[in-house]
Amino acid sequence: MTASGSIVIEGLRKRYEHGRPAVDGLDLVVPGGTVHALLGPNGAGKTTTVRILATLLAPDSGHVLVAGANLRTHPHLVRERIGLCGQHAALDHRLTGRENLHMLGRLAGLSRAAARERTGELAERLRLADFAGKTVADMSGGMARRIDLAAAFLARPRVLFLDEPTTGLDPVARLDVWELVGELVAAGTTVLLTTQHLDEAERLADAVSVLRDGRLIANGTPGELKRQAGGPRLEIVLRHPDQRRPVLSVLETLALPGITTGDRAIVAHLAATDPLALLGTAVRALASAGVEVEELALRRPSLEDVFVAMTSEPRKHRQEERSFT
Ligand SMILES: Nc1ncnc2c1ncn2[C@@H]1O[C@H](COP(=O)(O)OP(=O)(O)O)[C@@H](O)[C@H]1O
Ligand SMILES: [Mg+2]
């Protein structure tokens, strides 16, 4: 399964009619059976990339192999080997959730009995109560989203594309989805997902790329990216902002490589050598200075820290507001 589900992208480019390139020379290899997360602020080119890989949009140039099939010469083979969860594209809004899932299961090659069984299983797993009684048109956005996800999990494609699979879902539903992704991957499926949630990438992905303005600005395992973001940090949240001064003088005596402050929050970057000893010293000094602390933690940089550091660099394009929540 390892080789059969790989994704190879070379020099991929796409420019919509008006505007700058949405995907601007993307190179990426996703080994079969792994989970790859595409991160990036709004407008970075994530959806465009996924739509191209799923044969829904033609690229301007580039060479792409999906599960061994050439996207340009054999798009029908690509379509046979992939699943996609995106903009409810596959759902018929006049049918109920159950009718949709049953039909899509049959289209994916499941027998009548298997389609019924898998539909029932997914309805339970994704808590699709009332999915049989309502048409998709009458469902809430969150419910339609979960039907769409269930559709992506019906069959077991070699490659599954998930475009922001958990955006708009509640925390419990997110866990349900993560579990289903884990099962598919354990069974050999390759997953390329886009997400705005760094915890999702951290939890699911073997490797992560960060896209900005259609270009890859970072690529690696979550661990590699976090190591690039520096050593451990001491994070303090004060009960009273007016105690910031004494805390800063305590921290200054420790000769730390860097300190950033907010109103009540203070983050001190620690030298990586002996963070525990420094933490002990800091805690004792803060206690004897009579500082009241709301929170105090020793933390390694998270993927979120990496992301913020990367995307807060000076940028050329300022026209668009880029949010990352
Ligand atoms: N159908 C379209 N027509 C024109 N421009 C588009 C279209 N879809 C996306 N874009 C533009 O392409 C760029 C990349 O968008 P998109 O791939 O949706 O990014 P992301 O999914 O990372 O938010 C953005 O500048 C966006 O405005
Ligand atoms: Mg998008």
Coordinates of N, CA, C and O in Angstrom, one line a residue, residues 91-163:
L91 N -23.0 16.0 -2.6 CA -24.3 15.7 -2.0 C -25.4 16.2 -2.9 O -25.3 17.3 -3.5
D92 N -26.5 15.5 -2.9 CA -27.7 15.9 -3.6 C -28.6 16.5 -2.5 O -29.1 15.8 -1.7
H93 N -28.9 17.8 -2.6 CA -29.6 18.5 -1.5 C -31.1 18.1 -1.4 O -31.7 18.4 -0.4
R94 N -31.6 17.5 -2.5 CA -33.0 17.1 -2.4 C -33.2 15.8 -1.7 O -34.3 15.4 -1.3
L95 N -32.1 15.0 -1.5 CA -32.2 13.7 -0.8 C -31.9 13.8 0.6 O -31.3 14.8 1.1
T96 N -32.4 12.8 1.4 CA -32.0 12.8 2.8 C -30.5 12.4 3.0 O -29.9 12.0 2.0
G97 N -30.1 12.6 4.2 CA -28.7 12.2 4.5 C -28.5 10.7 4.2 O -27.5 10.3 3.5
R98 N -29.4 9.9 4.6 CA -29.3 8.5 4.4 C -29.3 8.1 2.9 O -28.5 7.3 2.5
E99 N -30.2 8.7 2.2 CA -30.3 8.4 0.8 C -29.0 8.8 0.1 O -28.5 8.1 -0.8
N100 N -28.5 10.0 0.5 CA -27.2 10.4 -0.1 C -26.1 9.4 0.1 O -25.4 9.0 -0.8
L101 N -26.0 9.0 1.4 CA -24.9 8.1 1.7 C -25.0 6.8 1.1 O -24.0 6.2 0.6
H102 N -26.2 6.3 1.0 CA -26.5 5.0 0.4 C -26.1 5.1 -1.1 O -25.4 4.2 -1.6
M103 N -26.6 6.1 -1.7 CA -26.3 6.3 -3.2 C -24.8 6.4 -3.4 O -24.2 5.8 -4.3
L104 N -24.1 7.2 -2.6 CA -22.7 7.5 -2.8 C -21.9 6.2 -2.5 O -20.9 5.9 -3.2
G105 N -22.4 5.4 -1.5 CA -21.7 4.1 -1.2 C -21.8 3.2 -2.4 O -20.9 2.5 -2.8
R106 N -23.0 3.2 -3.1 CA -23.2 2.3 -4.2 C -22.3 2.8 -5.4 O -21.7 2.0 -6.0
L107 N -22.2 4.1 -5.6 CA -21.4 4.7 -6.6 C -19.9 4.3 -6.4 O -19.1 4.1 -7.3
A108 N -19.5 4.2 -5.1 CA -18.1 3.9 -4.7 C -17.9 2.4 -4.9 O -16.8 1.9 -4.6
G109 N -18.9 1.6 -5.3 CA -18.7 0.2 -5.5 C -19.1 -0.7 -4.4 O -18.8 -1.9 -4.5
L110 N -19.7 -0.2 -3.3 CA -20.1 -1.1 -2.3 C -21.4 -1.8 -2.7 O -22.2 -1.2 -3.4
S111 N -21.5 -3.0 -2.2 CA -22.8 -3.7 -2.5 C -23.9 -3.0 -1.7 O -23.7 -2.2 -0.8
R112 N -25.2 -3.4 -2.1 CA -26.3 -2.8 -1.4 C -26.2 -3.0 0.1 O -26.4 -2.1 0.9
A113 N -25.9 -4.2 0.5 CA -25.8 -4.5 1.9 C -24.7 -3.8 2.6 O -24.8 -3.3 3.7
A114 N -23.5 -3.8 1.9 CA -22.4 -3.1 2.5 C -22.6 -1.6 2.6 O -22.2 -1.0 3.6
A115 N -23.3 -1.0 1.6 CA -23.6 0.4 1.7 C -24.5 0.7 2.8 O -24.3 1.7 3.6
R116 N -25.5 -0.2 3.0 CA -26.4 0.0 4.1 C -25.7 -0.1 5.5 O -25.8 0.7 6.4
E117 N -24.8 -1.1 5.6 CA -24.1 -1.3 6.8 C -23.2 -0.2 7.2 O -23.1 0.4 8.3
R118 N -22.4 0.2 6.2 CA -21.4 1.3 6.4 C -22.1 2.6 6.7 O -21.6 3.4 7.5
T119 N -23.2 2.9 6.0 CA -24.0 4.1 6.2 C -24.5 4.1 7.7 O -24.3 5.1 8.4
G120 N -25.0 3.0 8.2 CA -25.5 2.9 9.5 C -24.3 3.1 10.5 O -24.5 3.8 11.5
E121 N -23.2 2.5 10.2 CA -22.1 2.6 11.1 C -21.6 4.1 11.2 O -21.4 4.6 12.3
L122 N -21.5 4.7 10.1 CA -21.0 6.1 10.1 C -22.0 7.0 10.7 O -21.6 8.0 11.4
A123 N -23.3 6.8 10.5 CA -24.3 7.6 11.1 C -24.2 7.6 12.6 O -24.3 8.6 13.3
E124 N -23.9 6.4 13.2 CA -23.7 6.3 14.6 C -22.4 7.0 15.1 O -22.4 7.8 16.0
R125 N -21.3 6.7 14.3 CA -20.0 7.2 14.7 C -20.0 8.7 14.7 O -19.3 9.4 15.5
L126 N -20.6 9.3 13.6 CA -20.6 10.8 13.5 C -21.9 11.4 14.1 O -22.1 12.6 13.9
R127 N -22.6 10.7 14.9 CA -23.8 11.2 15.5 C -24.8 11.9 14.6 O -25.1 13.0 14.8
L128 N -25.1 11.2 13.5 CA -26.0 11.8 12.5 C -27.4 11.5 12.9 O -28.1 10.9 12.1
A129 N -27.9 11.9 14.1 CA -29.2 11.6 14.4 C -30.1 12.3 13.4 O -29.8 13.4 12.9
D130 N -31.2 11.7 13.1 CA -32.2 12.3 12.1 C -31.7 12.5 10.7 O -32.2 13.2 9.9
F131 N -30.6 11.8 10.4 CA -30.1 11.9 9.0 C -31.0 11.3 8.0 O -30.9 11.5 6.8
A132 N -31.9 10.4 8.5 CA -32.8 9.7 7.6 C -34.1 10.6 7.3 O -34.8 10.4 6.3
G133 N -34.3 11.5 8.2 CA -35.6 12.2 8.2 C -35.6 13.5 7.5 O -36.6 14.2 7.3
K134 N -34.4 14.0 7.2 CA -34.3 15.4 6.6 C -33.5 15.4 5.3 O -32.5 14.6 5.2
T135 N -33.9 16.3 4.4 CA -33.1 16.4 3.2 C -31.9 17.3 3.6 O -32.0 18.1 4.6
V136 N -30.9 17.2 2.8 CA -29.7 18.0 3.1 C -30.0 19.5 3.0 O -29.5 20.2 3.8
A137 N -30.9 19.8 2.2 CA -31.3 21.2 2.1 C -31.9 21.8 3.4 O -31.8 22.9 3.7
D138 N -32.6 20.9 4.1 CA -33.2 21.3 5.4 C -32.3 21.2 6.6 O -32.7 21.4 7.7
M139 N -31.1 20.7 6.4 CA -30.2 20.5 7.5 C -29.4 21.8 7.9 O -29.2 22.6 7.1
S140 N -29.0 21.8 9.2 CA -28.1 22.9 9.6 C -26.8 22.7 8.9 O -26.5 21.6 8.4
G141 N -26.0 23.7 8.9 CA -24.7 23.7 8.2 C -23.8 22.6 8.8 O -23.1 21.8 8.1
G142 N -23.8 22.5 10.2 CA -22.9 21.5 10.8 C -23.3 20.1 10.5 O -22.5 19.2 10.3
M143 N -24.6 19.9 10.4 CA -25.1 18.5 10.1 C -24.8 18.2 8.6 O -24.3 17.1 8.4
A144 N -25.0 19.1 7.7 CA -24.6 18.8 6.3 C -23.2 18.5 6.2 O -22.7 17.7 5.4
R145 N -22.4 19.2 7.0 CA -20.9 19.1 7.0 C -20.6 17.6 7.4 O -19.7 17.0 6.8
R146 N -21.3 17.1 8.4 CA -21.0 15.8 8.9 C -21.5 14.7 7.9 O -20.8 13.7 7.8
I147 N -22.5 15.0 7.2 CA -23.0 14.1 6.1 C -21.9 14.0 5.0 O -21.5 12.9 4.5
D148 N -21.4 15.2 4.7 CA -20.3 15.3 3.7 C -19.1 14.5 4.1 O -18.5 13.8 3.4
L149 N -18.7 14.6 5.4 CA -17.6 13.8 6.0 C -17.9 12.3 5.9 O -17.1 11.5 5.5
A150 N -19.1 12.0 6.3 CA -19.5 10.5 6.3 C -19.3 10.0 4.8 O -18.8 8.9 4.6
A151 N -19.7 10.8 3.9 CA -19.6 10.4 2.5 C -18.1 10.1 2.1 O -17.8 9.2 1.4
A152 N -17.2 11.0 2.6 CA -15.8 10.8 2.4 C -15.2 9.5 3.0 O -14.3 8.9 2.5
F153 N -15.9 9.1 4.1 CA -15.4 7.9 4.8 C -16.1 6.6 4.4 O -15.8 5.5 4.9
L154 N -17.1 6.7 3.5 CA -17.8 5.5 3.1 C -17.0 4.4 2.5 O -17.0 3.3 3.0
A155 N -16.3 4.7 1.5 CA -15.4 3.7 0.9 C -14.0 3.9 1.5 O -13.8 4.8 2.3
R156 N -13.1 3.1 1.1 CA -11.7 3.2 1.6 C -10.8 3.5 0.4 O -10.2 2.6 -0.1
P157 N -10.8 4.8 0.0 CA -10.0 5.1 -1.1 C -8.5 5.0 -0.8 O -8.1 5.0 0.3
R158 N -7.7 5.0 -1.9 CA -6.2 4.9 -1.7 C -5.8 6.3 -1.2 O -4.8 6.3 -0.4
V159 N -6.4 7.3 -1.7 CA -6.0 8.7 -1.3 C -7.3 9.5 -0.9 O -8.2 9.4 -1.7
L160 N -7.2 10.1 0.3 CA -8.4 10.9 0.7 C -8.0 12.3 0.9 O -7.0 12.6 1.5
F161 N -8.7 13.2 0.2 CA -8.5 14.7 0.4 C -9.5 15.2 1.3 O -10.7 15.1 1.1
L162 N -9.1 15.9 2.3 CA -10.0 16.5 3.3 C -9.7 18.0 3.4 O -8.7 18.4 3.9
D163 N -10.6 18.8 2.8 CA -10.4 20.3 2.8 C -11.1 20.9 4.1 O -12.3 21.0 4.1

